[in-house]
Backbone as JSON, one array per atom type, in Angstrom:
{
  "sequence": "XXXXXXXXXXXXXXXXXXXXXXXXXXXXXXXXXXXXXXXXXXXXXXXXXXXXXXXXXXXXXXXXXXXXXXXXXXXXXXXXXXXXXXXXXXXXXXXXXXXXXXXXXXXXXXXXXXXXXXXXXXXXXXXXXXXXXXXXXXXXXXXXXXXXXXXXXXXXXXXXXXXXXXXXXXXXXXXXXX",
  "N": [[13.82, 8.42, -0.7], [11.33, 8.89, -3.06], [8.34, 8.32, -4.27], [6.7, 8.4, -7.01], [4.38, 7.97, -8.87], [2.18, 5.19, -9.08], [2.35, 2.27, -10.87], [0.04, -0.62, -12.63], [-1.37, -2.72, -11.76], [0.25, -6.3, -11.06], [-0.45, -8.55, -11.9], [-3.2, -9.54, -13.86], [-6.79, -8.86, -13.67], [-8.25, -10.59, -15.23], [-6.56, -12.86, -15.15], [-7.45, -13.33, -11.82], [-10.04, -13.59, -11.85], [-10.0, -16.09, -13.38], [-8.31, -17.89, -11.58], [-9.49, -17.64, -9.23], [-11.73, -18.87, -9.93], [-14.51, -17.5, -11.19], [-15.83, -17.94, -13.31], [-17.65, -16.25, -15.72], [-18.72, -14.23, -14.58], [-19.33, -10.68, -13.76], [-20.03, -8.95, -11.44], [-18.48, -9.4, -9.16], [-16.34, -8.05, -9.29], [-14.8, -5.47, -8.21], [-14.52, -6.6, -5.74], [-12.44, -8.85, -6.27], [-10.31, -6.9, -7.21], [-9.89, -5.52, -4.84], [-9.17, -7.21, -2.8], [-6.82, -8.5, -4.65], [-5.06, -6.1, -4.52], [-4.57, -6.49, -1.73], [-3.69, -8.91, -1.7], [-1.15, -8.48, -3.13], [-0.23, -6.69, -1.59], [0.4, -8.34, 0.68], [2.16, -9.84, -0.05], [4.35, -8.15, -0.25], [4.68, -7.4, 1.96], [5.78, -9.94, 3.23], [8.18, -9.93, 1.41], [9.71, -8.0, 1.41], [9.8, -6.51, -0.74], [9.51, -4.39, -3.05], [6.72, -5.14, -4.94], [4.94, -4.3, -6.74], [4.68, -2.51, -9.51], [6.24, 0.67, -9.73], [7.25, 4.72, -10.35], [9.77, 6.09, -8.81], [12.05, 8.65, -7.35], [14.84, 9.37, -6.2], [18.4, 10.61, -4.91], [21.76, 10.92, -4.99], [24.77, 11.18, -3.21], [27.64, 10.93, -5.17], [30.81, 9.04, -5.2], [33.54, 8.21, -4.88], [34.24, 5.66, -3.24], [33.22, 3.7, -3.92], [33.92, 2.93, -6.51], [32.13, 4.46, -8.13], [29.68, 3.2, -8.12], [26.51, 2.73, -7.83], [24.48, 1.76, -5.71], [21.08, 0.39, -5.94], [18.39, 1.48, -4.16], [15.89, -0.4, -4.7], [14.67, -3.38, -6.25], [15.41, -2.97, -9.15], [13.22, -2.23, -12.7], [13.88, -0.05, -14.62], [15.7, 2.28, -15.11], [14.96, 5.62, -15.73], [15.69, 7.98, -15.5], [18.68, 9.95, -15.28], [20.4, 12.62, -13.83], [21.85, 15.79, -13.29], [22.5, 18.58, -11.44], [19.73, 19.44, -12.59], [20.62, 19.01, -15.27], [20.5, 16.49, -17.33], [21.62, 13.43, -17.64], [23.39, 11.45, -20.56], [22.7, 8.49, -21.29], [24.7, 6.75, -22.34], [26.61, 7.35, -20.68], [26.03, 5.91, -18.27], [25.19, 2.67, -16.55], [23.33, 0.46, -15.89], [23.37, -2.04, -13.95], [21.47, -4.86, -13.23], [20.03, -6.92, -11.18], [17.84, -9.3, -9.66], [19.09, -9.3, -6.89], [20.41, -7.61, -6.34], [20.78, -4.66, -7.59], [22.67, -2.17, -9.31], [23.99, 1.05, -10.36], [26.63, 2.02, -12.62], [28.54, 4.57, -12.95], [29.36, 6.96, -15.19], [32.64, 8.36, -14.68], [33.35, 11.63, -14.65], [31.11, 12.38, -13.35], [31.94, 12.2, -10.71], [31.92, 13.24, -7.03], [29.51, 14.82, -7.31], [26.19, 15.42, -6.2], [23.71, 13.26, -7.54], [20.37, 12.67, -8.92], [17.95, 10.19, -9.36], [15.75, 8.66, -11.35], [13.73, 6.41, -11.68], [12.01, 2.88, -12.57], [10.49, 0.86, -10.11], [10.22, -2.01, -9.05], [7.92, -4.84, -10.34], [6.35, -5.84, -13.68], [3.51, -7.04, -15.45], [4.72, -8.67, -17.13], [6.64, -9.02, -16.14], [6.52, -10.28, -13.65], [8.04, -12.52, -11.13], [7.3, -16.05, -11.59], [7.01, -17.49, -8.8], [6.6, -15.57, -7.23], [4.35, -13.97, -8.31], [2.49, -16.44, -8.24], [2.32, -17.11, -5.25], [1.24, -14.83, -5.07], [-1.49, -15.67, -6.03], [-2.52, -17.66, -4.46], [-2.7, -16.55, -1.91], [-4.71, -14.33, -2.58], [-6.86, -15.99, -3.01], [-7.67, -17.35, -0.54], [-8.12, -14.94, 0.82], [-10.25, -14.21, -0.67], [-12.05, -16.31, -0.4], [-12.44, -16.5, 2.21], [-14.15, -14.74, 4.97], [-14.0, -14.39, 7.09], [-11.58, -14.47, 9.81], [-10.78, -16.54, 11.2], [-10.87, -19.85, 10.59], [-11.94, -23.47, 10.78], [-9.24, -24.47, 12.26], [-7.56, -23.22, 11.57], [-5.59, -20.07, 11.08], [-6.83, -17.76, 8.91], [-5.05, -15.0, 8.99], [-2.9, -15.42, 8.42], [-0.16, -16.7, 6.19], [-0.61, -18.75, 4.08], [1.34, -22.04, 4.29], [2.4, -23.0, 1.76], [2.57, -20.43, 0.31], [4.03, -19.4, 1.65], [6.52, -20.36, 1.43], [7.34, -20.1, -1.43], [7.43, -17.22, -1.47], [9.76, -16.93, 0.63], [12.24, -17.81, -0.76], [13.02, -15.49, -2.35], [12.43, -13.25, -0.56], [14.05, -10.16, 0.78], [16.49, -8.42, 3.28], [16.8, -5.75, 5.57], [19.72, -5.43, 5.59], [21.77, -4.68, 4.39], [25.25, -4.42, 3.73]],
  "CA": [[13.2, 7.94, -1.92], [10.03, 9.36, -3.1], [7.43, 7.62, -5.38], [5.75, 9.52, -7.52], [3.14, 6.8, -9.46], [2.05, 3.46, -9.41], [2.12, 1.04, -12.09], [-0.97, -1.45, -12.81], [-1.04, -4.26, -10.82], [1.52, -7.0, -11.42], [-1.68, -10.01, -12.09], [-4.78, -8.9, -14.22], [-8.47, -8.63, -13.22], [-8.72, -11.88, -15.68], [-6.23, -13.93, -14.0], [-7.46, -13.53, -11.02], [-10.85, -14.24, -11.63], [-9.85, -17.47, -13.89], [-7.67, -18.32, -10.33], [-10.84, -17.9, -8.4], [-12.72, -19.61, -10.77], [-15.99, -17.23, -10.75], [-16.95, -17.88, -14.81], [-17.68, -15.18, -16.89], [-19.49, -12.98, -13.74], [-18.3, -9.85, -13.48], [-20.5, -8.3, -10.37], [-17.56, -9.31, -7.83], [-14.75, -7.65, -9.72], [-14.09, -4.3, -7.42], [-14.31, -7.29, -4.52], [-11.97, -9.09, -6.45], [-9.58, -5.79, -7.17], [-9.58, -4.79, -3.57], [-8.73, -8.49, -2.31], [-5.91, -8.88, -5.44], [-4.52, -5.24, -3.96], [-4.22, -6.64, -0.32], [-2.4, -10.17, -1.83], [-0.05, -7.78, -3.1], [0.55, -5.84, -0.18], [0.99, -9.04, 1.62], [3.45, -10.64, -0.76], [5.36, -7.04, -0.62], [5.16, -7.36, 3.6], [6.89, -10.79, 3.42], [9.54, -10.32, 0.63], [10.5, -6.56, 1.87], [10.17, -6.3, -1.65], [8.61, -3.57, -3.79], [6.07, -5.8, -5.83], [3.82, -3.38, -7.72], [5.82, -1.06, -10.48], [5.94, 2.49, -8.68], [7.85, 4.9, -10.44], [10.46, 6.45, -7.7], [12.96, 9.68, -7.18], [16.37, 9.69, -5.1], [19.24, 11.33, -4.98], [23.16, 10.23, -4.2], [26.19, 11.82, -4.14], [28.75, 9.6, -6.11], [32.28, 9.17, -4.8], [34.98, 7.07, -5.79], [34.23, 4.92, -2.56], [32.84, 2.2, -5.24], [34.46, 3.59, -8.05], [30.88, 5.06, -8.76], [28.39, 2.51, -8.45], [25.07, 3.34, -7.16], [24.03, 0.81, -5.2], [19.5, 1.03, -6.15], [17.68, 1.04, -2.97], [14.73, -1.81, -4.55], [14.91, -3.74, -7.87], [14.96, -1.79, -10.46], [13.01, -2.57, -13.76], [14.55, 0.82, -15.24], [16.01, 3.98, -14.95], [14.25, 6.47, -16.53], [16.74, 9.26, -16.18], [19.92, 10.67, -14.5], [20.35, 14.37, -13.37], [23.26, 16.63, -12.37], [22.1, 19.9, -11.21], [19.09, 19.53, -13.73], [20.92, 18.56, -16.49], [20.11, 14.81, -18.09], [22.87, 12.37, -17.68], [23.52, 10.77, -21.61], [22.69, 7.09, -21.21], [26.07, 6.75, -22.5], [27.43, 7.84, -19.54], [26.1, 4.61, -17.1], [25.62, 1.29, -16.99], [22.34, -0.43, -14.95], [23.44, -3.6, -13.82], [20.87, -5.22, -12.58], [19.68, -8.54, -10.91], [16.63, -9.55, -8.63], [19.13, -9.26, -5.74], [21.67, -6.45, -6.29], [20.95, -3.73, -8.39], [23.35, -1.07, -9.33], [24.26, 1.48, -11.32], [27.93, 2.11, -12.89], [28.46, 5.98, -13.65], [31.26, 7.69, -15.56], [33.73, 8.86, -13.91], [33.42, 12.75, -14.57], [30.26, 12.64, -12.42], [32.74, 12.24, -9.52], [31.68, 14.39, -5.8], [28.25, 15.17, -7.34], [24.92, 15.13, -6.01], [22.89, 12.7, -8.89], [18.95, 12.76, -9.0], [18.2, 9.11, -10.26], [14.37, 8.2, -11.72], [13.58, 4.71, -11.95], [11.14, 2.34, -11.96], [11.12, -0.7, -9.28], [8.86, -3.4, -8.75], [7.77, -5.93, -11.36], [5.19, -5.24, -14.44], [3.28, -8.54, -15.76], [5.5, -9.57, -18.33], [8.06, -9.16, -15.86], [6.94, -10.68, -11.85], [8.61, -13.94, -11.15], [6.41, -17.21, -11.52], [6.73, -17.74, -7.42], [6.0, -14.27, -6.46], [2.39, -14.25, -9.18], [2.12, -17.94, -7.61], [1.59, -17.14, -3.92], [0.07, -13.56, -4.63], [-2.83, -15.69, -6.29], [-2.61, -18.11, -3.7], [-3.52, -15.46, -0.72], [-5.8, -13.9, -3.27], [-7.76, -17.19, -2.83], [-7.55, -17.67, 0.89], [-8.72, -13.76, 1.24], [-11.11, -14.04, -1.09], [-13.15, -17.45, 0.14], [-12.92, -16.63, 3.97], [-14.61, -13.38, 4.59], [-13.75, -13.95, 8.57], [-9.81, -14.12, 10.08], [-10.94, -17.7, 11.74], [-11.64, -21.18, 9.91], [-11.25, -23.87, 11.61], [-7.94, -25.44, 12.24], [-5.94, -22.5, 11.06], [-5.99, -18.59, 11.23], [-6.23, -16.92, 7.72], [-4.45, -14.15, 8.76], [-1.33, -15.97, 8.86], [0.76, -16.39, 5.24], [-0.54, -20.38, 4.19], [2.48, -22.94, 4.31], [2.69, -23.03, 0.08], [2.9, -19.13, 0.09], [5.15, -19.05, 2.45], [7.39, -21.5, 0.69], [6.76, -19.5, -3.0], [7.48, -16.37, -1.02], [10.76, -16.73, 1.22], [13.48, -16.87, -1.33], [12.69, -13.58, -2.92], [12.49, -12.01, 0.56], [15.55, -9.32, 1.07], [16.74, -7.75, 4.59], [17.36, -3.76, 5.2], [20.87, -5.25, 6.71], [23.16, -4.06, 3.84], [26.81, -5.46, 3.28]],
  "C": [[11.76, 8.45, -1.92], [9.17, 8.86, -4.2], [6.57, 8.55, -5.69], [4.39, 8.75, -8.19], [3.39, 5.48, -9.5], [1.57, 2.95, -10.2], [0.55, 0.38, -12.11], [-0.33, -2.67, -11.78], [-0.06, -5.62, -11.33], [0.79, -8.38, -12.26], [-2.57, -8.97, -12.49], [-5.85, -9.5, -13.62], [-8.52, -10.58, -13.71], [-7.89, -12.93, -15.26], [-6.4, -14.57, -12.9], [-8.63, -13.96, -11.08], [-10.95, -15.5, -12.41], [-9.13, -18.29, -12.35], [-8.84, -18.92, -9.28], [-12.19, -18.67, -9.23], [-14.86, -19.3, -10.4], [-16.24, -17.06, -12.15], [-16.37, -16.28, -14.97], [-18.19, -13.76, -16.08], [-18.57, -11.94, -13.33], [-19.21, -8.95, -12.02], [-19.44, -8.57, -8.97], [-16.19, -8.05, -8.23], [-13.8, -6.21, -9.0], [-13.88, -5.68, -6.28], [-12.49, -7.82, -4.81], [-10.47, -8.46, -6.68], [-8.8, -5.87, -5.68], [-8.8, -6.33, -2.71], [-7.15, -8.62, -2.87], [-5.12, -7.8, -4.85], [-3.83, -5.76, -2.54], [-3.49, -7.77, -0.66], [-1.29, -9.39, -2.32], [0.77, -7.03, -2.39], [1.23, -7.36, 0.99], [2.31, -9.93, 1.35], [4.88, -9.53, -0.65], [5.58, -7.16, 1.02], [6.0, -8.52, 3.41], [8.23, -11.12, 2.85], [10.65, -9.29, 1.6], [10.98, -6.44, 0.52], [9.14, -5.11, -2.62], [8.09, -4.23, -5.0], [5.12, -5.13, -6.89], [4.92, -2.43, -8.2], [5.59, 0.02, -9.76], [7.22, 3.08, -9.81], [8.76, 6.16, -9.23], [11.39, 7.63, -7.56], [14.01, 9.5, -5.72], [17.2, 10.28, -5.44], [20.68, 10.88, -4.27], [23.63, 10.95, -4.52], [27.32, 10.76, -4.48], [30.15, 10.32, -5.47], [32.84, 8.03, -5.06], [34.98, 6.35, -4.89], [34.13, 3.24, -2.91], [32.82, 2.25, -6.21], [32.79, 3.72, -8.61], [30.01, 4.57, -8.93], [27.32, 3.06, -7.52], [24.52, 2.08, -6.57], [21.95, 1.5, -4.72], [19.56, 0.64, -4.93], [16.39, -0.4, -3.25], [15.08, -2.07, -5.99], [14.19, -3.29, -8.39], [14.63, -2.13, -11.85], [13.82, -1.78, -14.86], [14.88, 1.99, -14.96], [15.64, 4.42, -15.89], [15.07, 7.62, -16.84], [17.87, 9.64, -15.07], [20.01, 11.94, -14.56], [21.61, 14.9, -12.61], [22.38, 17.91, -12.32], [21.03, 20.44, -12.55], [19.09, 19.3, -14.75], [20.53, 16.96, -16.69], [21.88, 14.72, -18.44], [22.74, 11.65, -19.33], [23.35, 9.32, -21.08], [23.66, 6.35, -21.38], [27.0, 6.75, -21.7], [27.1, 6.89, -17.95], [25.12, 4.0, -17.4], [24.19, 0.79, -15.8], [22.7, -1.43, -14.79], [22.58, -4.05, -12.74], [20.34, -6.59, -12.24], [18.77, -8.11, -9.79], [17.26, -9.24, -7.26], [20.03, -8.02, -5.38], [21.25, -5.44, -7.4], [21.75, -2.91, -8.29], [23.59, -0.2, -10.51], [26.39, 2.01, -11.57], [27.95, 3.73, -13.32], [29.45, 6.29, -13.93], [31.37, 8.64, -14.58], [33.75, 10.25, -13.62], [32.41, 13.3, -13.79], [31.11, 12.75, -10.41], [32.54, 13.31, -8.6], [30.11, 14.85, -6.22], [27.14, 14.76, -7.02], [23.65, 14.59, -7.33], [21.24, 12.29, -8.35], [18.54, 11.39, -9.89], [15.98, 8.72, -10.03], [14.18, 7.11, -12.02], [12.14, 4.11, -11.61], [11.18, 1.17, -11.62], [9.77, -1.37, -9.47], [8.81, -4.12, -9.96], [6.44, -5.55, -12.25], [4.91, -6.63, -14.27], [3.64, -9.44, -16.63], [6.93, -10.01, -17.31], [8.28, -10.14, -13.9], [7.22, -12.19, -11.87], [7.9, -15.25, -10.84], [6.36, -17.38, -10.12], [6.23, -17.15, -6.91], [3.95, -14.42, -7.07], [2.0, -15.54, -8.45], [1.6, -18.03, -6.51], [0.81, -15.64, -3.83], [-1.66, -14.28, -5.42], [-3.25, -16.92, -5.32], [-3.25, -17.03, -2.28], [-4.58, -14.77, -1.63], [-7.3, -14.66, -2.99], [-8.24, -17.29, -1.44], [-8.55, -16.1, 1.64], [-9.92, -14.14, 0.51], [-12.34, -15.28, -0.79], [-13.26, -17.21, 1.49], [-12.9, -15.19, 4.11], [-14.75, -13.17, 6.37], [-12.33, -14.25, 8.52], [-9.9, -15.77, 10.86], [-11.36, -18.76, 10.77], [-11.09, -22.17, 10.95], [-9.91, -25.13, 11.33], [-6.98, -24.33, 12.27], [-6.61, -21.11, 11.1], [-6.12, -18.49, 9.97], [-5.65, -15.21, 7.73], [-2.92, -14.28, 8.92], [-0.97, -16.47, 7.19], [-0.11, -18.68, 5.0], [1.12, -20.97, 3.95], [3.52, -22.5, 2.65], [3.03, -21.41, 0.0], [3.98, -18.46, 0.04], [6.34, -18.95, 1.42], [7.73, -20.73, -0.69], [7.92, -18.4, -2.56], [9.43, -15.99, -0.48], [12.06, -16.86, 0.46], [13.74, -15.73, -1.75], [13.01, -12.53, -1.72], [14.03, -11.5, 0.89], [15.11, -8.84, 2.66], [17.3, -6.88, 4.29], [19.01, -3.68, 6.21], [21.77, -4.86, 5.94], [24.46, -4.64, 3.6], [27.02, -6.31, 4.66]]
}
């Protein structure tokens, strides 16, 4: 799989600083960026989920093993396009079925033994990331952004808080397959 661009962030600038509750000041807002970047990376380490839109490139060969489904490698917001030896697949010609935990694609049949080139884009936009996931990425947003050491006392902050966790662990997938 190869990613070619990344989306906008999944939470805006103004969410996050209404979250963090810094008013109307905008002199933190690269702090605030670079902080909201790393709650996303950390929400994407604990799901094993691709949380930021990326758009992506792979390639399968289709065989009648699953009468032609494509089983996506990360959830997929959309396919952008299908490819046989350069040519564009008709939209007509398969089927995205998709869910938060299984994505796949259905392809006609006459694609059968061929090597398919599939464009998509995974991760979640902001109309589209799931109230738990936005929930604990502005939760660690918070936690990064008020403790500016890895120690407080009682508790590490480089450890996931409890509520995050909690937000966090249904969403999370494993690379164990069927």
């Amino acid at each position: 799989m190869k990613t070619l661009a990344f989306g906008e962030l999944p939470l805006t600038l103004e969410l996050a600083r209404q979250h963090l509750r810094v008013g109307d000041s905008t002199h933190d807002d690269a702090l605030i960026l670079s902080k909201l970047e790393m709650a996303v990376a950390a929400a994407e380490d604990m799901t094993g989920r691709i949380i930021r839109e990326r758009t992506v490139v792979f390639n399968v060969l289709l065989t009648t093993d699953d009468t032609l489904l494509v089983q996506l490698p990360a959830h997929t917001s959309r396919v952008t396009e299908l490819s046989v030896a350069g040519e564009s697949i008709p939209e007509d010609k398969y089927t995205h079925l998709g869910s938060d935990y299984d994505d796949t694609l259905l392809v006609d049949g006459q694609y059968e033994g061929k090597r398919v080139i599939v464009k998509a884009v995974v991760g979640y936009s902001q109309s589209t990331i799931p109230p738990a996931i936005k929930a604990a990425i502005l939760l660690i947003l918070g936690t990064l952004y008020d403790n500016e050491s890895d120690q407080i006392v009682g508790r590490a902050v480089s450890e996931l808080s409890l509520t995050a966790e909690k937000l966090l662990l249904p969403w999370r997938v494993t690379p164990y397959g069927k």
